[in-house]
Tab-separated table of C-alpha atoms in Angstrom:
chain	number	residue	atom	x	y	z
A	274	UNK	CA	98.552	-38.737	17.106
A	275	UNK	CA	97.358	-41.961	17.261
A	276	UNK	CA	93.931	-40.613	16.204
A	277	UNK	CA	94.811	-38.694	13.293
A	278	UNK	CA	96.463	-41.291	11.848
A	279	UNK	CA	93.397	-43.548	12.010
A	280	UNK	CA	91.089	-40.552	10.885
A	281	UNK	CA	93.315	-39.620	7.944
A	282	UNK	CA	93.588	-43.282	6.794
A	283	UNK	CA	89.441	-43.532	7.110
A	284	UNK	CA	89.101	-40.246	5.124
A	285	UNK	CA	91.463	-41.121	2.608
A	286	UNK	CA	91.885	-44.432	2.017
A	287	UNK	CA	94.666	-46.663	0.693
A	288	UNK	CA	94.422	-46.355	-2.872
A	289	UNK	CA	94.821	-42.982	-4.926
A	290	UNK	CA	91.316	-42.069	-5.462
A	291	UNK	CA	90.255	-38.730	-7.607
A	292	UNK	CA	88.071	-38.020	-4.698
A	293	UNK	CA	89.770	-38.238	-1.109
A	294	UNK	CA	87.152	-37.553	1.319
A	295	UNK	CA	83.435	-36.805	1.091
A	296	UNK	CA	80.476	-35.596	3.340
A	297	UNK	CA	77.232	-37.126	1.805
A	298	UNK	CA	75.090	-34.643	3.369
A	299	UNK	CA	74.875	-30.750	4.953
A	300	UNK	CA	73.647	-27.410	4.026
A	301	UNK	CA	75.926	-24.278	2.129
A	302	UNK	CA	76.285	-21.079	3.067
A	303	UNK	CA	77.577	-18.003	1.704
A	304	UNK	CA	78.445	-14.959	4.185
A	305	UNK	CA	79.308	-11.324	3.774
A	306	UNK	CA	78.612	-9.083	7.011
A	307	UNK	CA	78.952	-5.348	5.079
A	308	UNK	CA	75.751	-7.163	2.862
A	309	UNK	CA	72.022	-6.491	3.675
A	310	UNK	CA	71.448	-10.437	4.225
A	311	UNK	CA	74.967	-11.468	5.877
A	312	UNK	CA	74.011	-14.713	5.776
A	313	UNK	CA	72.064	-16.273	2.371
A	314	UNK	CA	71.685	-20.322	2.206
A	315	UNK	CA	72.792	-21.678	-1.050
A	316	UNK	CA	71.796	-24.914	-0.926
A	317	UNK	CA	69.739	-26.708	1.483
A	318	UNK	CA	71.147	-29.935	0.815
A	319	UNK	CA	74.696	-30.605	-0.870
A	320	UNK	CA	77.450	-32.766	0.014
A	321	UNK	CA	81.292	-31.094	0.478
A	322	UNK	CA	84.564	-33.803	-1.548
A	323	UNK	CA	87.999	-33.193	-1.493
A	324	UNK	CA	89.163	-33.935	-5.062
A	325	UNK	CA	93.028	-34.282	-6.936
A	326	UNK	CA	93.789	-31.701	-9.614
A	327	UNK	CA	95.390	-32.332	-12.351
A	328	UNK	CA	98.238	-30.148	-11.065
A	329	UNK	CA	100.440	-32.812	-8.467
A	330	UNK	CA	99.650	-31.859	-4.683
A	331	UNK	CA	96.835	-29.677	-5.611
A	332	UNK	CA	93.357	-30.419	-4.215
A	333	UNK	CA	89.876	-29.045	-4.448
A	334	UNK	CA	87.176	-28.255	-2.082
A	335	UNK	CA	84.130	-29.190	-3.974
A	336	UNK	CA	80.311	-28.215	-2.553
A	337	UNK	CA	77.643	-29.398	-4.778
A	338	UNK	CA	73.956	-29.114	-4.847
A	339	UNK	CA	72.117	-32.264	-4.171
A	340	UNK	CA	68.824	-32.730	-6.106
A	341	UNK	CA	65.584	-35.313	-5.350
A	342	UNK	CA	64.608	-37.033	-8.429
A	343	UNK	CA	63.314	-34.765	-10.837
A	344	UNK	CA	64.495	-31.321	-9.382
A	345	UNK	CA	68.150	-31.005	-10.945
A	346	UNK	CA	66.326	-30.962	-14.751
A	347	UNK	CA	64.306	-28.016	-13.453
A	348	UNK	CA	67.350	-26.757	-11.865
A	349	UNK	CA	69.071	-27.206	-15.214
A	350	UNK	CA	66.142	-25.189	-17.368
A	351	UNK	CA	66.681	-22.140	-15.146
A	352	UNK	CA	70.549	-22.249	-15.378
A	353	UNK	CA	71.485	-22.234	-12.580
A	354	UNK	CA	74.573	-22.899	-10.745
A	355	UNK	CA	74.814	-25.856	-8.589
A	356	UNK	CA	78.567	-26.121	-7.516
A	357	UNK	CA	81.099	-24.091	-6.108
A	358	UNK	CA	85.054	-25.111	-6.198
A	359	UNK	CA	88.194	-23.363	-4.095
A	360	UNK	CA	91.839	-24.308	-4.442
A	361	UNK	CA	92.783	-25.637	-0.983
A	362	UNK	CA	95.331	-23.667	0.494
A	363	UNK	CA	96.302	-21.637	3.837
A	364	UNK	CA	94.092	-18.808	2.191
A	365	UNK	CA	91.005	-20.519	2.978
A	366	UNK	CA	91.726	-20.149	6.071
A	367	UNK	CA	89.872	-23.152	6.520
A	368	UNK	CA	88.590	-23.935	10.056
A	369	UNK	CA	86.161	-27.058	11.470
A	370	UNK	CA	83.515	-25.108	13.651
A	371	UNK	CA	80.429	-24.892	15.568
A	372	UNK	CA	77.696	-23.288	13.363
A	373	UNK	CA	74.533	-22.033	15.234
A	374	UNK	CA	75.639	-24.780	17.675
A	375	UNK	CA	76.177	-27.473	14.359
A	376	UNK	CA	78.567	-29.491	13.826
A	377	UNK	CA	80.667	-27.728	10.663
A	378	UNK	CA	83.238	-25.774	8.562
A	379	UNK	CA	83.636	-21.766	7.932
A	380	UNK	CA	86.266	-20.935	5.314
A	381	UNK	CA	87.150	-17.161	3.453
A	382	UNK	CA	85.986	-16.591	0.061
A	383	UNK	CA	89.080	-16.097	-1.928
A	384	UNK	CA	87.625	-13.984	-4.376
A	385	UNK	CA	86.618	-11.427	-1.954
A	386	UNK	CA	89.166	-8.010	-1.864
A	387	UNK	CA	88.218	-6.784	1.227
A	388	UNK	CA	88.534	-10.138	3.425
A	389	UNK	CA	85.231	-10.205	5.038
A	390	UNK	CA	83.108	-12.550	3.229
A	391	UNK	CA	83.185	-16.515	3.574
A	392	UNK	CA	81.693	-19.613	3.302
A	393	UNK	CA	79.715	-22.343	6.041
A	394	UNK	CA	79.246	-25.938	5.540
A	395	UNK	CA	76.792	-27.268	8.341
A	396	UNK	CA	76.883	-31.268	8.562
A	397	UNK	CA	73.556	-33.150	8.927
A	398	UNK	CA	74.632	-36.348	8.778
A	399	UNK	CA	71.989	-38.075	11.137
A	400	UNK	CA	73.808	-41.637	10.340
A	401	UNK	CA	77.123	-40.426	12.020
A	402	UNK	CA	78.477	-38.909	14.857
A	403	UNK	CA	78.938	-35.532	12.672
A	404	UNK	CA	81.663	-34.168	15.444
A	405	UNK	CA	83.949	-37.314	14.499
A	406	UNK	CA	83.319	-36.710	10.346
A	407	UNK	CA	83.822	-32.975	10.658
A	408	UNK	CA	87.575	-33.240	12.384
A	409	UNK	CA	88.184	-36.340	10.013
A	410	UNK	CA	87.653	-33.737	6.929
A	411	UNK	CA	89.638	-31.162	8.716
A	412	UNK	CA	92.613	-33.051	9.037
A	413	UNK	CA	92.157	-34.175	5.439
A	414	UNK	CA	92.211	-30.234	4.277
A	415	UNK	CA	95.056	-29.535	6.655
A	416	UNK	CA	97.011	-32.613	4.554
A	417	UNK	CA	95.944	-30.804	1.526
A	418	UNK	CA	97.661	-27.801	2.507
A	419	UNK	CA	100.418	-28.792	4.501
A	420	UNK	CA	101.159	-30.998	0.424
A	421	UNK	CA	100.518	-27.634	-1.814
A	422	UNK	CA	102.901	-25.517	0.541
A	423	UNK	CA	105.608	-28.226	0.771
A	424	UNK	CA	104.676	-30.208	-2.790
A	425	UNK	CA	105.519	-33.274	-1.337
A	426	UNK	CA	103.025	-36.038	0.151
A	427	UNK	CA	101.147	-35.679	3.278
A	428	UNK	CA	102.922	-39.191	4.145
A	429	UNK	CA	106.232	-37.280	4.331
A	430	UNK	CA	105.006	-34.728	7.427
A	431	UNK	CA	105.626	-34.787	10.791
A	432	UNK	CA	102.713	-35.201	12.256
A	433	UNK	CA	102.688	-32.031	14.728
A	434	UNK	CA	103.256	-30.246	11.584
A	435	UNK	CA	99.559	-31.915	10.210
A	436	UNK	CA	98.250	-30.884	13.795
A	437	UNK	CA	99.402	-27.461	14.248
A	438	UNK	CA	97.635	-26.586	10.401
A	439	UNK	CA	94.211	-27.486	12.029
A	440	UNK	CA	94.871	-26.170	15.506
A	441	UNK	CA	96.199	-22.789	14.307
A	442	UNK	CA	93.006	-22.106	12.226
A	443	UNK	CA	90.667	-23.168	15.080
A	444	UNK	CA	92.867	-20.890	17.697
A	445	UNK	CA	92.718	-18.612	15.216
A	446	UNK	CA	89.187	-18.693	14.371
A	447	UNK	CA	88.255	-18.727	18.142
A	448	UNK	CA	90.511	-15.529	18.986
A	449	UNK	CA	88.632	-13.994	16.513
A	450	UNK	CA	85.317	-15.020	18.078
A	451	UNK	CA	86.419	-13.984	21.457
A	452	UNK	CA	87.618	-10.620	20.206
A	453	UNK	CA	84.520	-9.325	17.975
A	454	UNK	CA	82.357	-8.845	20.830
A	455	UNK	CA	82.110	-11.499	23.810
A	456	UNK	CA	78.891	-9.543	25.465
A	457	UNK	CA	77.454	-9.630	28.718
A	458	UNK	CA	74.994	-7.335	30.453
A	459	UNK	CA	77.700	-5.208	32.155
A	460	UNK	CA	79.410	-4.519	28.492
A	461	UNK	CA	75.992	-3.648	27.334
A	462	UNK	CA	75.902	-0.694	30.069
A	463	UNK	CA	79.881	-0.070	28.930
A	464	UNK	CA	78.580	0.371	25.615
A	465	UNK	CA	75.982	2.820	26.313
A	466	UNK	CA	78.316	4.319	28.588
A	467	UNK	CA	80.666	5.164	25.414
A	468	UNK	CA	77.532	6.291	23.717
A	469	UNK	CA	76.809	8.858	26.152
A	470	UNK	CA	79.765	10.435	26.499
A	471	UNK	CA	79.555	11.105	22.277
A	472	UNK	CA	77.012	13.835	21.541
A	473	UNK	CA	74.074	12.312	19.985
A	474	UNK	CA	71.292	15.358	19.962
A	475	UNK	CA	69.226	13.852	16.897
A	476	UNK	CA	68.832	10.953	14.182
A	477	UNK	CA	71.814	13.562	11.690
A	478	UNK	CA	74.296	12.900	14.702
A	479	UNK	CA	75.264	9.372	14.868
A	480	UNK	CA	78.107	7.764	16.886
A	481	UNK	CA	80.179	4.861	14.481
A	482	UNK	CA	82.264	3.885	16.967
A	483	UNK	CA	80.293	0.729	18.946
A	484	UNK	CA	79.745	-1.861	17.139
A	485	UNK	CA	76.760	-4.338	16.916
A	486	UNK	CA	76.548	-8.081	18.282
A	487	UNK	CA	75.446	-11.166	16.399
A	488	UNK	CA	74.577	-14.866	17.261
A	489	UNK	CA	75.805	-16.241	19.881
A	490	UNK	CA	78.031	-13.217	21.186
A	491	UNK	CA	76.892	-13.803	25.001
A	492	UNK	CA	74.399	-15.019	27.234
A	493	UNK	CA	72.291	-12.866	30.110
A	494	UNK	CA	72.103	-15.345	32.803
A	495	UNK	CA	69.904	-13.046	35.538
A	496	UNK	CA	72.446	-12.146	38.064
A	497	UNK	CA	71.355	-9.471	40.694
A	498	UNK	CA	70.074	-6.122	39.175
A	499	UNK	CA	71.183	-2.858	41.149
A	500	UNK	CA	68.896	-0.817	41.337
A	501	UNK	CA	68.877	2.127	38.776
A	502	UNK	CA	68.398	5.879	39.242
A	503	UNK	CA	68.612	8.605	36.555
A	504	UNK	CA	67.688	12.731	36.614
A	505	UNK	CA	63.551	13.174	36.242
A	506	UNK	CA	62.478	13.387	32.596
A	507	UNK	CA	60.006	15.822	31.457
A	508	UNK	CA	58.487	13.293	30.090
A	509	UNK	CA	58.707	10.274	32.682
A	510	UNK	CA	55.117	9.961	33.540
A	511	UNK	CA	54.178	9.423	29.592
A	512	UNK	CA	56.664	6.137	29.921
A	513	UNK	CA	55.395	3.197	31.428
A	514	UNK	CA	56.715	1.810	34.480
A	515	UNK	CA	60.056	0.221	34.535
A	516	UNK	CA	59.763	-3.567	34.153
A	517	UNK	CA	60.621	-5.321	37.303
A	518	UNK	CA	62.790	-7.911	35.551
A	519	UNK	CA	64.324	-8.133	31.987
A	520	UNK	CA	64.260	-11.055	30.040
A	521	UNK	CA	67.516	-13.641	30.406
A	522	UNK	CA	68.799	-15.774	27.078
A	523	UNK	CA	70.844	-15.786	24.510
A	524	UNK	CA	71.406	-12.619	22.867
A	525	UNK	CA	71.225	-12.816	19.315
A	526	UNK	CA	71.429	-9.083	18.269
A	527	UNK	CA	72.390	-6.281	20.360
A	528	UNK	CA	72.745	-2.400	19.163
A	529	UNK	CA	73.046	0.995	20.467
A	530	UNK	CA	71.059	3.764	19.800
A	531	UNK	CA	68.340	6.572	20.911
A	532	UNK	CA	64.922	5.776	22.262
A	533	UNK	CA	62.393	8.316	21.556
A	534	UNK	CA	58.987	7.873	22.570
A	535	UNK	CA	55.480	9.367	20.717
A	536	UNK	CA	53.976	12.257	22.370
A	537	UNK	CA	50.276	12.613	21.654
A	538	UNK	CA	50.029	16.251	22.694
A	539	UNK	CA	52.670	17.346	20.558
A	540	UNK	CA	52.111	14.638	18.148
A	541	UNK	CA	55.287	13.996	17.132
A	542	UNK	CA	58.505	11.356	18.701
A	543	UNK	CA	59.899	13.413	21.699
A	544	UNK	CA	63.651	11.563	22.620
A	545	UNK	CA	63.247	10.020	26.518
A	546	UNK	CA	67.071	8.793	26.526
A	547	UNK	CA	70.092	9.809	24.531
A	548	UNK	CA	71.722	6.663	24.325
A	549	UNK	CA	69.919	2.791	25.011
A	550	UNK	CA	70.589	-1.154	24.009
A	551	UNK	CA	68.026	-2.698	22.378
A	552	UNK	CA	68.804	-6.325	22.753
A	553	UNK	CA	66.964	-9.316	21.027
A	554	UNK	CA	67.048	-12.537	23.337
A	555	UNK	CA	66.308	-15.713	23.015
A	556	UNK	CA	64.438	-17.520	25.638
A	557	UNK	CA	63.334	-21.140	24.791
A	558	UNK	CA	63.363	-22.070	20.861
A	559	UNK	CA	61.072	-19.672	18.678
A	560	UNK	CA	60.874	-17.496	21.573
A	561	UNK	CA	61.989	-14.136	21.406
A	562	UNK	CA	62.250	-10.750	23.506
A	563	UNK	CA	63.622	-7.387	23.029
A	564	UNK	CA	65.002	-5.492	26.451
A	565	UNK	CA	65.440	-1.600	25.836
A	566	UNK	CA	67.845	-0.655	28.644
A	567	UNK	CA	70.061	2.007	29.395
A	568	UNK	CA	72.544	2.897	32.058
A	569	UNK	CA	70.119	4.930	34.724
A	570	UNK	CA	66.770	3.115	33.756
A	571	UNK	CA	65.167	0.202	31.870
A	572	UNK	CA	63.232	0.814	29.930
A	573	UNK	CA	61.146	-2.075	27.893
A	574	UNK	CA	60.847	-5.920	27.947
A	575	UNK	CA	58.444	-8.053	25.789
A	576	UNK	CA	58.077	-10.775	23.603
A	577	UNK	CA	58.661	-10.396	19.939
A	578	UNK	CA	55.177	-10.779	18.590
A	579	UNK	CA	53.101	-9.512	15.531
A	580	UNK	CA	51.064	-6.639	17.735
A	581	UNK	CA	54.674	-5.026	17.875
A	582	UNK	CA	53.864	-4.468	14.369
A	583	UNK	CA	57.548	-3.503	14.066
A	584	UNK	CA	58.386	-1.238	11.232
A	585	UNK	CA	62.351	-0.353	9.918
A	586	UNK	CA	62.990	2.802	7.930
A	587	UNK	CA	66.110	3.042	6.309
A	588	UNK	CA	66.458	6.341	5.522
A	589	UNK	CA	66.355	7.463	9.899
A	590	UNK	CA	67.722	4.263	10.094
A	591	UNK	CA	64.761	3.463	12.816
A	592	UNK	CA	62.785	0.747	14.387
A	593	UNK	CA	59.368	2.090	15.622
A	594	UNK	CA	56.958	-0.430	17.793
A	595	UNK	CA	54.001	-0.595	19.972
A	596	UNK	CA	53.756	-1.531	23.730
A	597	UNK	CA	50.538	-2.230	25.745
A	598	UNK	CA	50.728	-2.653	29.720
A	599	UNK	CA	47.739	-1.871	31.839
A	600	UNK	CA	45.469	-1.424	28.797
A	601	UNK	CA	47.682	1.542	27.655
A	602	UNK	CA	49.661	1.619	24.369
A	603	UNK	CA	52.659	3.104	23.662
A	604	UNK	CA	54.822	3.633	20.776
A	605	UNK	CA	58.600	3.744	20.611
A	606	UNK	CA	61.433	4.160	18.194
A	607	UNK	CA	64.401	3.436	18.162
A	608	UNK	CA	67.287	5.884	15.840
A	609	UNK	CA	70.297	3.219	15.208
A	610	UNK	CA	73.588	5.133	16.179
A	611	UNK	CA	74.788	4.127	12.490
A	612	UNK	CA	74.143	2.233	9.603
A	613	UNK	CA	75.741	-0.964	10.848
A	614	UNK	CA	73.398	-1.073	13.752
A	615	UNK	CA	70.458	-0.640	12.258
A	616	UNK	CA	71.026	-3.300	9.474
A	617	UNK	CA	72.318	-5.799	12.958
A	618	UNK	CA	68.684	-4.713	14.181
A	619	UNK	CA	66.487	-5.774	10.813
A	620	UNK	CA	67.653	-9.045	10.218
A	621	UNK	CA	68.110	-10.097	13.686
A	622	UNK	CA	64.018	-8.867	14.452
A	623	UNK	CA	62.688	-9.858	10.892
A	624	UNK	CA	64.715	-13.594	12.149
A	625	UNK	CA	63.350	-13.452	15.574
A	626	UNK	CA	59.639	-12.750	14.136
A	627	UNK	CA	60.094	-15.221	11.314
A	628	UNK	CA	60.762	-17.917	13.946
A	629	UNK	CA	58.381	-16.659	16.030
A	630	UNK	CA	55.655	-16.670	13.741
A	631	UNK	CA	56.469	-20.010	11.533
A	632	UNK	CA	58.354	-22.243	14.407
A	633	UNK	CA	61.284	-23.054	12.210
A	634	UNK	CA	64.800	-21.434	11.595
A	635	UNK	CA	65.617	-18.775	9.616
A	636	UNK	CA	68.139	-20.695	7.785
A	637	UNK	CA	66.105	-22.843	6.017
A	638	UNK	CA	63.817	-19.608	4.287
A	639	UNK	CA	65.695	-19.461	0.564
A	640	UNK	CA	67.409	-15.808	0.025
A	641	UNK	CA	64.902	-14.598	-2.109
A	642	UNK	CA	62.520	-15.011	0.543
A	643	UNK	CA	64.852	-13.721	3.224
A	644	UNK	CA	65.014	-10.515	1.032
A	645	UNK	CA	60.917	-10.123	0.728
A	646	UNK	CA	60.457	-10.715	4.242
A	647	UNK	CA	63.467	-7.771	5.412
A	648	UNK	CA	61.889	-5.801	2.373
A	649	UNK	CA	58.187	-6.309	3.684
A	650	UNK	CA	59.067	-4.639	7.270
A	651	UNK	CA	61.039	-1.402	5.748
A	652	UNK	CA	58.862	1.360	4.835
A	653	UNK	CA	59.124	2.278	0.957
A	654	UNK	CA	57.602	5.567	1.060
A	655	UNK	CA	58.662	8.695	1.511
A	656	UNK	CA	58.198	9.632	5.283
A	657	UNK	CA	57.692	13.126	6.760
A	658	UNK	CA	60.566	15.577	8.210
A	659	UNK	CA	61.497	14.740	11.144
A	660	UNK	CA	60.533	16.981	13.964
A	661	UNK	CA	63.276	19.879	14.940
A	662	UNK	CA	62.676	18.331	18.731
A	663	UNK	CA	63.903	14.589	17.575
């Protein structure tokens, strides 16, 4: 207790100040997963206060844009909005965080009716130990809201009652994490298990009820693969040989789906499995591969790289790609069991191939950008039928 006491007193000071605590320096984001970019940076560089109202025990959260000299009066000639202000309170749900393994805050957007979309403030602070200045401002929000509940001062609360504010949203925050989808290779076969056992003949007959994984969801750490049998496949000598080992990472983006694989003699995509995980892992930094396996077989790993020459269609909600091994090529596609999926599966490839590509993070590409690049690997023209024998 001993600790917050000293942390609060640093953050806040001994005088009444309009502004109670500040972090000079960290990049805003705003996130919305049922959006086509879930995740859109608002400002590269901004600095988060905690201001007074004018209402007594009411606080703000303040994030505003930070410009280098000369940018804000071009900033100001395209109107354009440079700060963003929320009422602290327990609605914020306000948590201190890990972001993509950063030092940071997540909080809800209040303004947002169906509960899913929210806020990130990632600390770059490279003058501090950011880990010490991001619980500091989380105690200082919990004071905030432990004052506008009980509309008395901070000063007047047990402390527990301070500690429990900011330990209920992290518990909280991290029960969520651990609930969404805490992957590991043997899920991944539990999930395609659950796919199989749902009839999914063609792309018109898609299965809602898995559900995709994002950043950071689990690691494949390469423990001993049994060996994997499955019926003969009319078309198992047109496949290439299973790889003898899959690539191990972190798994940024994992869905379900069919694998179909094009059949030169009939000149159309012929489906080889039913039900399949494509996975996107990451190896080393701005290294990526994709592992296509399914229950009985596995079928693909290779790195993420622009002979893929990966292309998304929206409207069969697929991913079709090349593969070369022993001089041969082969092309595959992948039909996302639903709409979910397949948006999981554009933006984490387009990120993977972005990093790939350019050696630096996805974050930092501005939204508009983000949008041209997912835009640039979706087919806009009208495709034909689809085969009866998809």
């Amino acid at each position: 207790m001993n600790t917050l006491k000293s942390l609060g007193k640093l953050l806040w000071g001994a005088k009444q100040e309009p502004e109670r605590a500040r972090i000079a320096s960290g990049v805003f984001y705003q996130t919305n997963p049922a959006a086509k970019v879930r995740r859109k940076c608002l400002y590269k560089d901004s600095e988060l206060t905690i201001c007074r109202t004018d209402v007594k025990h009411q606080f703000l959260l303040i994030v505003q844009q930070v410009f280098d000299d000369g940018e804000e009066e071009l900033e100001d000639a395209e109107d354009l909005d440079d700060e963003h202000e929320f009422l602290i309170g327990e609605e914020l749900r306000f948590a201190a965080t890990l972001v993509e393994g950063s030092n940071g805050f997540k909080w809800a957007d209040p303004e947002d009716p169906e509960g899913v979309a929210g806020y990130e403030f990632v600390i770059e602070d490279p003058k501090s130990d950011s880990k010490v200045v991001r619980d500091g401002f989380a105690l200082a929000v919990a004071q905030c809201v432990w004052e506008r509940k009980n509309e008395r001062s901070y000063t007047q609360a047990p402390e527990a009652e301070i500690a429990s504010i900011v330990m209920q949203v992290e518990d909280e925050e991290l029960e969520k994490m651990l609930n969404s989808v805490a992957i590991s290779e043997n899920e991944l076969q539990d999930m395609i298990n659950e796919g199989k056992s749902q009839e999914n003949p063609s792309p018109e007959t898609k299965s809602p009820k898995t559900s995709p994984t994002g950043k950071g969801k689990g690691k494949n750490k390469g423990p001993a693969r049994q060996e994997k049998h499955r019926k003969p496949n009319k078309y198992d000598e047109h496949l290439p040989a299973p790889p003898k080992k899959i690539a191990f990472g972190d798994i940024t983006v994992s869905v379900i789906g069919a694998l179909y694989l094009f059949d030169f003699a009939s000149e159309s995509f012929v489906e080889v499995d039913s039900s399949v995980a494509l996975s996107v892992i990451e190896t080393d930094k701005y290294t990526y591969f994709i592992n296509v396996i399914a229950n009985e077989r596995d079928y693909v790993t290779q790195p993420i790289e622009p002979s893929m020459n990966a292309i998304f269609n929206h409207d069969h909600l697929s991913l079709i790609w090349n593969f070369f091994e022993d001089g041969k090529a082969y092309s595959f596609s992948l039909v996302a069991s639903d709409e979910s999926h397949y948006n999981a599966l554009h933006q984490g490839m387009t990120k993977a191939a972005y990093e790939t590509l350019n050696e630096m993070p996805w974050s930092k590409v501005g939204v508009s950008s983000q949008d041209y690049l997912l835009d640039a690997q979706e087919e806009d023209i009208d495709m034909a039928a689809v085969p009866e024998n998809w």
